[in-house]
Amino acid sequence: MNVQKFSVSDALLERSPGQEGDIFAGNVIDQRHGGPVTIGFGRYGPLQNLSETMTVHDTMVVLEGRLTVSTDSATVTAGPGEVIYMPQGGAVTIRSHEEGAVTAYVTYPHWQEARG
């Protein structure tokens, strides 16, 4: 078994596909590594909005700052140490606050393949 540890500095943060805002994601484990999930880090600049229909099950851990996720039926805000789960198929709007946010995420299946 190969146990690994990662930090934000290990991720090559790139702009999230299909958007032009100050929102970046960087995988540290994905389909190239043979596992069933993608693991990575995200960075949201201050006061950014991202709306999309989830093509994967996405679990986000807020490491710094705050994020608010809204759906047709609920709105939740999470800060450092809190987890947000967004099920596949749901339409969400993710909004960062004045301080921006840094997150860690796990998706199933791999988000790059699902967006394909």
Short mmCIF file of N, CA and C in Angstrom, two decimals:
data_model
loop_
_atom_site.label_atom_id
_atom_site.label_comp_id
_atom_site.label_asym_id
_atom_site.label_seq_id
_atom_site.Cartn_x
_atom_site.Cartn_y
_atom_site.Cartn_z
N MET A 1 0.85 -1.17 0.00
CA MET A 1 0.00 0.00 0.00
C MET A 1 0.89 1.23 0.00
N ASN A 2 0.55 2.20 -0.83
CA ASN A 2 1.32 3.43 -0.96
C ASN A 2 0.53 4.58 -0.33
N VAL A 3 0.87 4.96 0.89
CA VAL A 3 0.21 6.06 1.59
C VAL A 3 0.86 7.36 1.14
N GLN A 4 0.04 8.37 0.87
CA GLN A 4 0.55 9.65 0.40
C GLN A 4 -0.05 10.79 1.21
N LYS A 5 0.68 11.89 1.28
CA LYS A 5 0.21 13.10 1.95
C LYS A 5 0.36 14.26 0.98
N PHE A 6 -0.62 15.17 0.99
CA PHE A 6 -0.59 16.31 0.07
C PHE A 6 -0.93 17.59 0.81
N SER A 7 -0.43 18.70 0.28
CA SER A 7 -0.82 20.03 0.77
C SER A 7 -1.18 20.88 -0.44
N VAL A 8 -1.73 22.05 -0.19
CA VAL A 8 -2.14 22.94 -1.29
C VAL A 8 -0.98 23.21 -2.23
N SER A 9 0.23 23.31 -1.70
CA SER A 9 1.39 23.61 -2.54
C SER A 9 1.70 22.48 -3.54
N ASP A 10 1.15 21.30 -3.34
CA ASP A 10 1.35 20.18 -4.27
C ASP A 10 0.44 20.26 -5.50
N ALA A 11 -0.58 21.07 -5.43
CA ALA A 11 -1.57 21.15 -6.52
C ALA A 11 -1.19 22.23 -7.52
N LEU A 12 -1.28 21.91 -8.80
CA LEU A 12 -1.12 22.89 -9.86
C LEU A 12 -2.49 23.50 -10.10
N LEU A 13 -2.74 24.66 -9.50
CA LEU A 13 -4.06 25.28 -9.57
C LEU A 13 -4.27 25.93 -10.93
N GLU A 14 -5.36 25.53 -11.59
CA GLU A 14 -5.72 26.06 -12.91
C GLU A 14 -7.16 26.54 -12.85
N ARG A 15 -7.51 27.48 -13.70
CA ARG A 15 -8.87 27.99 -13.73
C ARG A 15 -9.84 26.85 -13.98
N SER A 16 -10.92 26.82 -13.24
CA SER A 16 -11.92 25.78 -13.42
C SER A 16 -12.46 25.83 -14.84
N PRO A 17 -12.63 24.67 -15.47
CA PRO A 17 -13.09 24.63 -16.86
C PRO A 17 -14.43 25.32 -17.03
N GLY A 18 -14.55 26.09 -18.11
CA GLY A 18 -15.81 26.69 -18.47
C GLY A 18 -16.16 27.97 -17.73
N GLN A 19 -15.23 28.53 -16.97
CA GLN A 19 -15.55 29.78 -16.28
C GLN A 19 -14.36 30.72 -16.37
N GLU A 20 -14.64 32.01 -16.19
CA GLU A 20 -13.60 33.02 -16.34
C GLU A 20 -13.30 33.73 -15.03
N GLY A 21 -13.91 33.31 -13.94
CA GLY A 21 -13.72 33.97 -12.66
C GLY A 21 -12.40 33.60 -12.01
N ASP A 22 -12.20 34.14 -10.82
CA ASP A 22 -11.00 33.89 -10.03
C ASP A 22 -11.23 32.65 -9.18
N ILE A 23 -11.43 31.51 -9.87
CA ILE A 23 -11.70 30.22 -9.23
C ILE A 23 -10.79 29.19 -9.87
N PHE A 24 -10.00 28.50 -9.03
CA PHE A 24 -9.00 27.58 -9.54
C PHE A 24 -9.09 26.24 -8.83
N ALA A 25 -8.74 25.17 -9.55
CA ALA A 25 -8.74 23.82 -8.99
C ALA A 25 -7.46 23.12 -9.41
N GLY A 26 -7.00 22.23 -8.54
CA GLY A 26 -5.80 21.45 -8.86
C GLY A 26 -5.89 20.07 -8.27
N ASN A 27 -5.94 19.07 -9.12
CA ASN A 27 -5.99 17.68 -8.65
C ASN A 27 -4.61 17.23 -8.18
N VAL A 28 -4.61 16.44 -7.11
CA VAL A 28 -3.37 15.78 -6.70
C VAL A 28 -3.47 14.27 -6.92
N ILE A 29 -4.69 13.75 -6.97
CA ILE A 29 -4.97 12.35 -7.33
C ILE A 29 -6.17 12.37 -8.27
N ASP A 30 -6.08 11.65 -9.38
CA ASP A 30 -7.22 11.57 -10.30
C ASP A 30 -7.12 10.29 -11.12
N GLN A 31 -7.84 10.23 -12.23
CA GLN A 31 -7.93 9.03 -13.05
C GLN A 31 -6.55 8.53 -13.50
N ARG A 32 -5.58 9.39 -13.59
CA ARG A 32 -4.23 8.98 -14.01
C ARG A 32 -3.55 8.08 -12.98
N HIS A 33 -4.07 8.09 -11.75
CA HIS A 33 -3.45 7.33 -10.67
C HIS A 33 -4.16 6.00 -10.40
N GLY A 34 -5.25 5.71 -11.12
CA GLY A 34 -5.91 4.43 -11.04
C GLY A 34 -6.94 4.25 -9.93
N GLY A 35 -7.14 5.24 -9.09
CA GLY A 35 -8.13 5.13 -8.02
C GLY A 35 -9.51 5.55 -8.49
N PRO A 36 -10.54 5.36 -7.66
CA PRO A 36 -11.91 5.66 -8.06
C PRO A 36 -12.33 7.12 -7.84
N VAL A 37 -11.52 7.92 -7.12
CA VAL A 37 -11.92 9.29 -6.79
C VAL A 37 -10.86 10.28 -7.24
N THR A 38 -11.29 11.53 -7.38
CA THR A 38 -10.37 12.64 -7.59
C THR A 38 -10.24 13.39 -6.28
N ILE A 39 -9.01 13.75 -5.91
CA ILE A 39 -8.74 14.51 -4.71
C ILE A 39 -7.92 15.73 -5.12
N GLY A 40 -8.28 16.89 -4.59
CA GLY A 40 -7.53 18.08 -4.96
C GLY A 40 -7.84 19.25 -4.06
N PHE A 41 -7.37 20.41 -4.50
CA PHE A 41 -7.54 21.65 -3.76
C PHE A 41 -8.14 22.71 -4.68
N GLY A 42 -8.89 23.63 -4.10
CA GLY A 42 -9.47 24.73 -4.85
C GLY A 42 -9.18 26.05 -4.19
N ARG A 43 -9.16 27.11 -4.99
CA ARG A 43 -9.00 28.45 -4.47
C ARG A 43 -10.03 29.36 -5.12
N TYR A 44 -10.79 30.06 -4.30
CA TYR A 44 -11.80 31.01 -4.74
C TYR A 44 -11.35 32.40 -4.34
N GLY A 45 -11.25 33.31 -5.31
CA GLY A 45 -10.96 34.69 -4.99
C GLY A 45 -12.14 35.31 -4.27
N PRO A 46 -11.99 36.53 -3.77
CA PRO A 46 -13.09 37.21 -3.07
C PRO A 46 -14.31 37.42 -3.98
N LEU A 47 -15.48 37.19 -3.42
CA LEU A 47 -16.77 37.52 -4.06
C LEU A 47 -16.94 36.90 -5.44
N GLN A 48 -16.61 35.62 -5.55
CA GLN A 48 -16.77 34.89 -6.81
C GLN A 48 -18.05 34.05 -6.76
N ASN A 49 -18.65 33.81 -7.93
CA ASN A 49 -19.84 32.97 -8.06
C ASN A 49 -19.61 31.94 -9.15
N LEU A 50 -19.99 30.70 -8.86
CA LEU A 50 -19.90 29.62 -9.84
C LEU A 50 -21.21 28.85 -9.78
N SER A 51 -21.94 28.81 -10.90
CA SER A 51 -23.20 28.07 -10.98
C SER A 51 -23.02 26.91 -11.95
N GLU A 52 -23.43 25.73 -11.50
CA GLU A 52 -23.35 24.57 -12.38
C GLU A 52 -24.22 23.44 -11.87
N THR A 53 -24.49 22.50 -12.76
CA THR A 53 -25.15 21.26 -12.39
C THR A 53 -24.06 20.24 -12.14
N MET A 54 -24.09 19.62 -10.97
CA MET A 54 -23.02 18.72 -10.55
C MET A 54 -23.01 17.46 -11.42
N THR A 55 -21.89 17.20 -12.09
CA THR A 55 -21.74 15.99 -12.89
C THR A 55 -21.15 14.85 -12.07
N VAL A 56 -20.75 15.15 -10.82
CA VAL A 56 -20.15 14.17 -9.91
C VAL A 56 -20.69 14.41 -8.50
N HIS A 57 -20.45 13.47 -7.62
CA HIS A 57 -20.67 13.69 -6.19
C HIS A 57 -19.43 14.44 -5.70
N ASP A 58 -19.61 15.61 -5.11
CA ASP A 58 -18.50 16.47 -4.71
C ASP A 58 -18.56 16.75 -3.22
N THR A 59 -17.49 16.45 -2.52
CA THR A 59 -17.37 16.76 -1.10
C THR A 59 -16.24 17.77 -0.95
N MET A 60 -16.55 18.94 -0.38
CA MET A 60 -15.58 20.01 -0.20
C MET A 60 -15.35 20.26 1.28
N VAL A 61 -14.09 20.37 1.67
CA VAL A 61 -13.72 20.75 3.02
C VAL A 61 -13.16 22.17 2.92
N VAL A 62 -13.75 23.10 3.65
CA VAL A 62 -13.26 24.47 3.64
C VAL A 62 -12.05 24.54 4.58
N LEU A 63 -10.93 24.98 4.03
CA LEU A 63 -9.70 25.10 4.81
C LEU A 63 -9.48 26.53 5.30
N GLU A 64 -9.82 27.50 4.46
CA GLU A 64 -9.68 28.92 4.79
C GLU A 64 -10.86 29.67 4.19
N GLY A 65 -11.27 30.76 4.82
CA GLY A 65 -12.35 31.60 4.30
C GLY A 65 -13.71 30.97 4.51
N ARG A 66 -14.66 31.40 3.68
CA ARG A 66 -16.04 30.90 3.77
C ARG A 66 -16.60 30.75 2.36
N LEU A 67 -17.49 29.76 2.21
CA LEU A 67 -18.24 29.54 0.97
C LEU A 67 -19.70 29.35 1.31
N THR A 68 -20.56 29.85 0.45
CA THR A 68 -21.99 29.60 0.56
C THR A 68 -22.42 28.83 -0.68
N VAL A 69 -23.14 27.73 -0.47
CA VAL A 69 -23.66 26.92 -1.57
C VAL A 69 -25.17 26.97 -1.50
N SER A 70 -25.78 27.34 -2.63
CA SER A 70 -27.24 27.45 -2.70
C SER A 70 -27.79 26.51 -3.75
N THR A 71 -28.95 25.93 -3.44
CA THR A 71 -29.73 25.14 -4.40
C THR A 71 -31.13 25.73 -4.41
N ASP A 72 -32.03 25.11 -5.16
CA ASP A 72 -33.42 25.57 -5.16
C ASP A 72 -34.06 25.42 -3.79
N SER A 73 -33.57 24.49 -2.98
CA SER A 73 -34.24 24.18 -1.72
C SER A 73 -33.46 24.52 -0.46
N ALA A 74 -32.17 24.88 -0.58
CA ALA A 74 -31.40 25.13 0.64
C ALA A 74 -30.20 26.02 0.35
N THR A 75 -29.72 26.68 1.40
CA THR A 75 -28.48 27.45 1.34
C THR A 75 -27.69 27.14 2.60
N VAL A 76 -26.39 26.80 2.41
CA VAL A 76 -25.52 26.54 3.55
C VAL A 76 -24.25 27.36 3.39
N THR A 77 -23.71 27.81 4.51
CA THR A 77 -22.44 28.51 4.53
C THR A 77 -21.49 27.71 5.40
N ALA A 78 -20.26 27.52 4.92
CA ALA A 78 -19.26 26.75 5.65
C ALA A 78 -17.97 27.54 5.77
N GLY A 79 -17.32 27.36 6.91
CA GLY A 79 -16.03 27.98 7.17
C GLY A 79 -14.99 26.91 7.46
N PRO A 80 -13.82 27.32 7.92
CA PRO A 80 -12.71 26.39 8.14
C PRO A 80 -13.11 25.18 8.99
N GLY A 81 -12.77 24.00 8.47
CA GLY A 81 -13.06 22.75 9.18
C GLY A 81 -14.43 22.19 8.92
N GLU A 82 -15.23 22.87 8.11
CA GLU A 82 -16.58 22.36 7.81
C GLU A 82 -16.62 21.76 6.41
N VAL A 83 -17.56 20.84 6.22
CA VAL A 83 -17.67 20.06 4.98
C VAL A 83 -18.99 20.36 4.30
N ILE A 84 -18.94 20.51 2.98
CA ILE A 84 -20.15 20.66 2.16
C ILE A 84 -20.19 19.49 1.18
N TYR A 85 -21.34 18.82 1.12
CA TYR A 85 -21.54 17.72 0.17
C TYR A 85 -22.55 18.17 -0.88
N MET A 86 -22.20 18.00 -2.16
CA MET A 86 -23.07 18.35 -3.27
C MET A 86 -23.28 17.11 -4.13
N PRO A 87 -24.50 16.52 -4.10
CA PRO A 87 -24.74 15.29 -4.84
C PRO A 87 -24.79 15.49 -6.35
N GLN A 88 -24.43 14.45 -7.04
CA GLN A 88 -24.47 14.43 -8.51
C GLN A 88 -25.88 14.77 -8.98
N GLY A 89 -25.96 15.62 -10.01
CA GLY A 89 -27.24 15.97 -10.62
C GLY A 89 -27.87 17.24 -10.07
N GLY A 90 -27.40 17.72 -8.94
CA GLY A 90 -27.98 18.92 -8.33
C GLY A 90 -27.43 20.19 -8.95
N ALA A 91 -28.28 21.19 -9.10
CA ALA A 91 -27.86 22.51 -9.58
C ALA A 91 -27.47 23.34 -8.37
N VAL A 92 -26.24 23.87 -8.38
CA VAL A 92 -25.74 24.64 -7.25
C VAL A 92 -25.14 25.96 -7.71
N THR A 93 -25.13 26.92 -6.80
CA THR A 93 -24.35 28.13 -6.96
C THR A 93 -23.42 28.20 -5.76
N ILE A 94 -22.12 28.28 -6.04
CA ILE A 94 -21.11 28.38 -5.01
C ILE A 94 -20.63 29.83 -4.99
N ARG A 95 -20.66 30.45 -3.80
CA ARG A 95 -20.27 31.86 -3.69
C ARG A 95 -19.22 32.00 -2.60
N SER A 96 -18.13 32.67 -2.94
CA SER A 96 -17.13 32.99 -1.93
C SER A 96 -17.46 34.34 -1.30
N HIS A 97 -16.95 34.57 -0.12
CA HIS A 97 -17.19 35.82 0.61
C HIS A 97 -15.99 36.75 0.43
N GLU A 98 -15.97 37.85 1.17
CA GLU A 98 -14.96 38.89 0.99
C GLU A 98 -13.53 38.38 1.10
N GLU A 99 -13.32 37.37 1.95
CA GLU A 99 -11.96 36.86 2.17
C GLU A 99 -11.55 35.77 1.19
N GLY A 100 -12.45 35.36 0.27
CA GLY A 100 -12.15 34.25 -0.62
C GLY A 100 -12.16 32.95 0.17
N ALA A 101 -11.66 31.86 -0.44
CA ALA A 101 -11.66 30.57 0.25
C ALA A 101 -10.65 29.64 -0.38
N VAL A 102 -10.16 28.71 0.45
CA VAL A 102 -9.33 27.60 0.00
C VAL A 102 -10.04 26.33 0.46
N THR A 103 -10.14 25.35 -0.43
CA THR A 103 -10.85 24.11 -0.13
C THR A 103 -10.00 22.89 -0.49
N ALA A 104 -10.35 21.77 0.08
CA ALA A 104 -9.90 20.46 -0.39
C ALA A 104 -11.16 19.76 -0.89
N TYR A 105 -11.03 18.93 -1.92
CA TYR A 105 -12.23 18.26 -2.45
C TYR A 105 -11.94 16.81 -2.78
N VAL A 106 -13.01 16.03 -2.75
CA VAL A 106 -13.01 14.65 -3.22
C VAL A 106 -14.24 14.51 -4.11
N THR A 107 -14.05 14.00 -5.33
CA THR A 107 -15.19 13.78 -6.22
C THR A 107 -15.24 12.32 -6.65
N TYR A 108 -16.47 11.86 -6.89
CA TYR A 108 -16.70 10.54 -7.45
C TYR A 108 -17.84 10.66 -8.46
N PRO A 109 -17.70 10.19 -9.66
CA PRO A 109 -16.45 9.73 -10.26
C PRO A 109 -15.51 10.91 -10.51
N HIS A 110 -14.49 10.69 -11.34
CA HIS A 110 -13.53 11.74 -11.65
C HIS A 110 -14.22 12.89 -12.40
N TRP A 111 -14.08 14.10 -11.88
CA TRP A 111 -14.79 15.24 -12.47
C TRP A 111 -14.32 15.56 -13.88
N GLN A 112 -13.05 15.37 -14.18
CA GLN A 112 -12.59 15.68 -15.54
C GLN A 112 -13.20 14.74 -16.57
N GLU A 113 -13.36 13.47 -16.22
CA GLU A 113 -13.99 12.51 -17.13
C GLU A 113 -15.48 12.78 -17.25
N ALA A 114 -16.13 13.13 -16.14
CA ALA A 114 -17.57 13.37 -16.17
C ALA A 114 -17.95 14.61 -16.98
N ARG A 115 -17.09 15.60 -16.96
CA ARG A 115 -17.35 16.83 -17.72
C ARG A 115 -17.05 16.64 -19.19
N GLY A 116 -16.22 15.64 -19.51
CA GLY A 116 -15.72 15.27 -20.80
C GLY A 116 -16.33 15.86 -21.95
#
